[in-house]
Short mmCIF file of C-alpha atoms in Angstrom, two decimals:
data_model
loop_
_atom_site.label_atom_id
_atom_site.label_comp_id
_atom_site.label_asym_id
_atom_site.label_seq_id
_atom_site.Cartn_x
_atom_site.Cartn_y
_atom_site.Cartn_z
CA UNK Z 990 122.67 79.48 -110.64
CA UNK Z 991 121.23 75.98 -112.15
CA UNK Z 992 117.66 76.09 -113.21
CA UNK Z 993 115.39 76.91 -116.68
CA UNK Z 994 116.05 80.16 -118.31
CA UNK Z 995 113.65 81.09 -120.54
CA UNK Z 996 113.92 84.03 -123.14
CA UNK Z 997 112.60 86.77 -124.08
CA UNK Z 998 110.41 87.56 -120.95
CA UNK Z 999 108.28 90.06 -122.71
CA UNK Z 1000 107.30 90.22 -126.59
CA UNK Z 1001 104.25 91.86 -128.16
CA UNK Z 1002 103.75 90.68 -131.64
CA UNK Z 1003 101.37 91.57 -134.48
CA UNK Z 1004 98.10 89.23 -135.99
CA UNK Z 1005 100.56 86.66 -138.52
CA UNK Z 1006 104.17 87.27 -137.17
CA UNK Z 1007 106.08 84.22 -136.24
CA UNK Z 1008 108.35 83.86 -133.01
CA UNK Z 1009 110.24 81.29 -131.27
CA UNK Z 1010 110.52 81.35 -127.53
CA UNK Z 1011 113.35 79.62 -126.09
CA UNK Z 1012 113.83 77.20 -123.01
CA UNK Z 1013 117.20 76.48 -121.82
CA UNK Z 1014 118.43 73.89 -118.61
CA UNK Z 1015 121.01 72.96 -117.56
CA UNK Z 1016 120.20 70.18 -114.96
CA UNK Z 1017 120.28 67.80 -117.40
CA UNK Z 1018 116.66 66.90 -117.11
CA UNK Z 1019 115.23 64.60 -119.62
CA UNK Z 1020 112.02 65.89 -119.96
CA UNK Z 1021 110.92 69.44 -120.73
CA UNK Z 1022 107.22 71.42 -121.33
CA UNK Z 1023 105.51 74.47 -122.77
CA UNK Z 1024 102.73 75.52 -120.55
CA UNK Z 1025 100.40 78.50 -121.20
CA UNK Z 1026 98.82 80.42 -118.14
CA UNK Z 1027 95.60 81.87 -118.54
CA UNK Z 1028 93.49 83.80 -116.54
CA UNK Z 1029 91.27 81.25 -114.44
CA UNK Z 1030 92.68 78.86 -116.49
CA UNK Z 1031 95.51 77.87 -115.21
CA UNK Z 1032 98.36 76.03 -116.67
CA UNK Z 1033 97.52 73.98 -120.01
CA UNK Z 1034 100.41 71.72 -121.72
CA UNK Z 1035 100.79 72.83 -125.37
CA UNK Z 1036 103.26 70.31 -126.08
CA UNK Z 1037 106.23 68.39 -123.98
CA UNK Z 1038 109.18 66.21 -124.64
CA UNK Z 1039 110.58 63.12 -123.38
CA UNK Z 1040 113.85 63.46 -124.78
CA UNK Z 1041 116.73 65.17 -126.94
CA UNK Z 1042 114.38 64.58 -130.79
CA UNK Z 1043 111.45 63.85 -129.60
CA UNK Z 1044 107.90 65.45 -129.06
CA UNK Z 1045 104.44 65.27 -128.21
CA UNK Z 1046 101.59 66.99 -128.26
CA UNK Z 1047 99.53 68.65 -125.20
CA UNK Z 1048 96.56 69.59 -123.86
CA UNK Z 1049 96.70 72.57 -126.46
CA UNK Z 1050 99.25 72.26 -129.32
CA UNK Z 1051 97.55 74.46 -132.17
CA UNK Z 1052 98.75 77.09 -133.56
CA UNK Z 1053 101.90 75.86 -132.17
CA UNK Z 1054 105.26 73.67 -132.93
CA UNK Z 1055 107.88 72.97 -131.14
CA UNK Z 1056 111.72 71.41 -131.40
CA UNK Z 1057 114.14 69.70 -128.75
CA UNK Z 1058 117.40 69.52 -130.95
CA UNK Z 1059 119.41 69.32 -128.10
CA UNK Z 1060 118.58 67.62 -124.75
CA UNK Z 1061 119.04 71.35 -123.02
CA UNK Z 1062 116.94 73.11 -125.07
CA UNK Z 1063 113.58 73.24 -126.36
CA UNK Z 1064 111.92 75.58 -128.57
CA UNK Z 1065 108.48 76.85 -128.99
CA UNK Z 1066 107.42 78.04 -132.21
CA UNK Z 1067 104.57 80.57 -132.95
CA UNK Z 1068 104.26 80.46 -137.27
CA UNK Z 1069 101.54 82.79 -137.47
CA UNK Z 1070 100.61 84.44 -134.24
CA UNK Z 1071 97.35 85.15 -133.00
CA UNK Z 1072 95.71 87.24 -130.97
CA UNK Z 1073 94.13 83.91 -128.45
CA UNK Z 1074 97.74 82.97 -128.46
CA UNK Z 1075 98.02 86.48 -126.06
CA UNK Z 1076 99.46 84.68 -122.72
CA UNK Z 1077 102.11 84.02 -120.44
CA UNK Z 1078 103.99 80.69 -121.68
CA UNK Z 1079 106.30 78.82 -119.34
CA UNK Z 1080 108.71 76.58 -120.12
CA UNK Z 1081 109.80 73.54 -117.35
CA UNK Z 1082 111.22 70.32 -117.06
CA UNK Z 1083 111.87 67.36 -114.90
CA UNK Z 1084 114.16 64.50 -114.28
CA UNK Z 1085 113.15 60.78 -115.00
CA UNK Z 1086 111.15 58.10 -112.94
CA UNK Z 1087 111.07 58.58 -108.82
CA UNK Z 1088 113.47 61.68 -108.96
CA UNK Z 1089 110.69 63.42 -111.05
CA UNK Z 1090 108.59 62.64 -107.62
CA UNK Z 1091 110.92 63.95 -104.82
CA UNK Z 1092 112.26 67.26 -106.75
CA UNK Z 1093 109.22 67.97 -108.81
CA UNK Z 1094 109.25 70.24 -111.94
CA UNK Z 1095 111.55 73.20 -112.41
CA UNK Z 1096 110.16 76.22 -114.13
CA UNK Z 1097 111.33 79.31 -115.86
CA UNK Z 1098 110.10 82.78 -115.30
CA UNK Z 1099 108.18 83.03 -117.97
CA UNK Z 1100 107.71 84.92 -120.94
CA UNK Z 1101 104.87 87.23 -121.55
CA UNK Z 1102 103.64 87.71 -125.29
CA UNK Z 1103 100.98 89.78 -126.46
CA UNK Z 1104 99.78 89.58 -129.74
CA UNK Z 1105 97.70 92.96 -131.10
CA UNK V 1125 90.39 62.77 -117.96
CA UNK V 1126 92.00 63.51 -114.84
CA UNK V 1127 91.07 66.88 -113.23
CA UNK V 1128 91.90 68.61 -110.57
CA UNK V 1129 89.10 71.29 -109.28
CA UNK V 1130 90.63 73.99 -106.66
CA UNK V 1131 88.86 76.80 -104.75
CA UNK V 1132 88.09 79.96 -106.45
CA UNK V 1133 90.49 82.78 -105.34
CA UNK V 1134 90.94 85.40 -104.13
CA UNK V 1135 90.95 84.39 -100.27
CA UNK V 1136 92.07 87.52 -98.38
CA UNK V 1137 93.28 86.67 -95.05
CA UNK V 1138 94.84 88.93 -91.94
CA UNK V 1139 98.39 87.74 -90.65
CA UNK V 1140 98.29 84.62 -88.41
CA UNK V 1141 95.38 83.68 -89.85
CA UNK V 1142 94.46 79.63 -90.74
CA UNK V 1143 94.42 78.88 -94.38
CA UNK V 1144 93.00 76.18 -96.11
CA UNK V 1145 92.81 75.98 -99.90
CA UNK V 1146 90.53 72.92 -101.19
CA UNK V 1147 91.46 70.99 -104.00
CA UNK V 1148 89.48 67.51 -105.42
CA UNK V 1149 90.25 65.52 -108.36
CA UNK V 1150 89.51 63.21 -110.67
CA UNK V 1151 91.75 60.01 -111.72
CA UNK V 1152 91.56 57.01 -113.24
CA UNK V 1153 94.71 55.30 -111.61
CA UNK V 1154 96.62 55.87 -108.32
CA UNK V 1155 97.96 59.67 -108.96
CA UNK V 1156 100.80 61.73 -106.90
CA UNK V 1157 99.44 64.93 -105.38
CA UNK V 1158 101.41 68.31 -105.43
CA UNK V 1159 101.59 71.71 -104.55
CA UNK V 1160 103.24 74.41 -106.42
CA UNK V 1161 103.37 77.71 -105.41
CA UNK V 1162 104.09 81.01 -108.01
CA UNK V 1163 105.48 84.35 -105.91
CA UNK V 1164 104.54 87.64 -108.13
CA UNK V 1165 106.71 87.75 -111.38
CA UNK V 1166 108.10 84.34 -110.74
CA UNK V 1167 108.12 80.66 -112.02
CA UNK V 1168 105.98 77.76 -110.00
CA UNK V 1169 107.66 76.33 -107.60
CA UNK V 1170 107.04 72.68 -105.81
CA UNK V 1171 105.48 73.25 -102.25
CA UNK V 1172 105.26 70.16 -101.23
CA UNK V 1173 103.89 66.31 -102.21
CA UNK V 1174 102.16 62.97 -101.13
CA UNK V 1175 102.70 60.05 -103.57
CA UNK V 1176 99.98 58.18 -101.78
CA UNK V 1177 97.00 57.62 -99.70
CA UNK V 1178 97.20 58.83 -95.99
CA UNK V 1179 100.80 60.26 -96.95
CA UNK V 1180 101.24 64.03 -95.33
CA UNK V 1181 103.03 66.18 -97.38
CA UNK V 1182 104.94 69.12 -95.81
CA UNK V 1183 107.02 72.18 -96.20
CA UNK V 1184 107.62 75.65 -95.00
CA UNK V 1185 104.18 75.80 -92.53
CA UNK V 1186 102.37 74.25 -94.86
CA UNK V 1187 100.57 71.13 -95.05
CA UNK V 1188 98.06 68.61 -96.76
CA UNK V 1189 97.22 64.65 -96.62
CA UNK V 1190 96.13 62.88 -99.39
CA UNK V 1191 92.25 61.64 -98.47
CA UNK V 1192 91.85 58.86 -100.96
CA UNK V 1193 88.08 58.46 -99.68
CA UNK V 1194 87.47 61.99 -100.36
CA UNK V 1195 89.57 62.80 -103.33
CA UNK V 1196 90.83 65.36 -102.03
CA UNK V 1197 94.34 67.03 -100.86
CA UNK V 1198 93.58 70.44 -98.89
CA UNK V 1199 96.62 73.10 -98.27
CA UNK V 1200 96.47 74.09 -94.51
CA UNK V 1201 98.75 76.57 -92.94
CA UNK V 1202 98.43 77.39 -88.80
CA UNK V 1203 99.10 80.85 -89.58
CA UNK V 1204 99.85 82.97 -92.62
CA UNK V 1205 102.53 85.78 -93.10
CA UNK V 1206 102.48 88.37 -95.26
CA UNK V 1207 104.83 86.58 -97.51
CA UNK V 1208 102.93 84.11 -98.24
CA UNK V 1209 100.49 85.77 -100.33
CA UNK V 1210 101.03 84.00 -103.73
CA UNK V 1211 99.00 81.65 -106.23
CA UNK V 1212 99.01 77.90 -105.35
CA UNK V 1213 98.13 75.37 -107.81
CA UNK V 1214 96.68 71.48 -106.93
CA UNK V 1215 98.55 69.39 -109.55
CA UNK V 1216 98.38 65.43 -109.99
CA UNK V 1217 100.58 62.83 -111.90
CA UNK V 1218 99.12 59.73 -112.95
CA UNK V 1219 101.35 56.53 -111.98
CA UNK V 1220 102.16 56.19 -115.74
CA UNK V 1221 105.81 56.36 -115.50
CA UNK V 1222 105.79 59.41 -116.95
CA UNK V 1223 105.02 62.47 -114.73
CA UNK V 1224 103.02 64.72 -116.84
CA UNK V 1225 101.41 67.15 -114.46
CA UNK V 1226 97.84 68.60 -114.25
CA UNK V 1227 97.09 71.06 -112.77
CA UNK V 1228 94.63 73.47 -111.07
CA UNK V 1229 93.18 76.55 -111.97
CA UNK V 1230 95.31 77.88 -108.77
CA UNK V 1231 94.12 80.09 -105.76
CA UNK V 1232 95.41 83.68 -105.03
CA UNK V 1233 96.26 84.32 -101.48
CA UNK V 1234 96.23 88.11 -100.00
CA UNK V 1235 97.41 88.10 -96.55
CA UNK V 1236 97.39 91.46 -94.95
CA UNK V 1237 99.30 92.88 -92.01
#
């Protein structure tokens, strides 16, 4: 089925470890996003990309890096994990222009990350 | 900056009750407004949208009207079902050509039989 696929679904890290979350979409969307979801805080934008080879900072970028080497993939990296990065991470994608308003974002099912 | 404020949950209702989830927003321009729904263990899905003042978005029995004068976009449903139990997020996107969404904190709805 077409959509956004996130891997892994669950992960436990020790403080200081690194990891990469992978997001893949097969809808040929230009825009991709990484959000984190925390209780009582809703979704906050970490980084986003408006096209292959481009990335930009969102609301809470510190401690994260991203790359978009291919249009269909958007990677989120944690270089040195901290307990404050314990969260559920969602990737999303959207088309450009008015189609984004018509169809909205397509979200992946999330990655639950625990940093101990 | 832009922001969205939603009522705190959880909202607990019996099946067939009337639902209202309040949402107000702050924006500098003329945003588009959205409601997204998140079912347990899943990502968010677009529920409905409105792109200009007085527009009414509707889907699956849910409705919301874009009220510019009160900067509100309240979600309503006449008769909720157990299957409507989920977290509902109000969101806005400024009309800047790039549809970066700003989300509210979400409201959990629990419907009992």
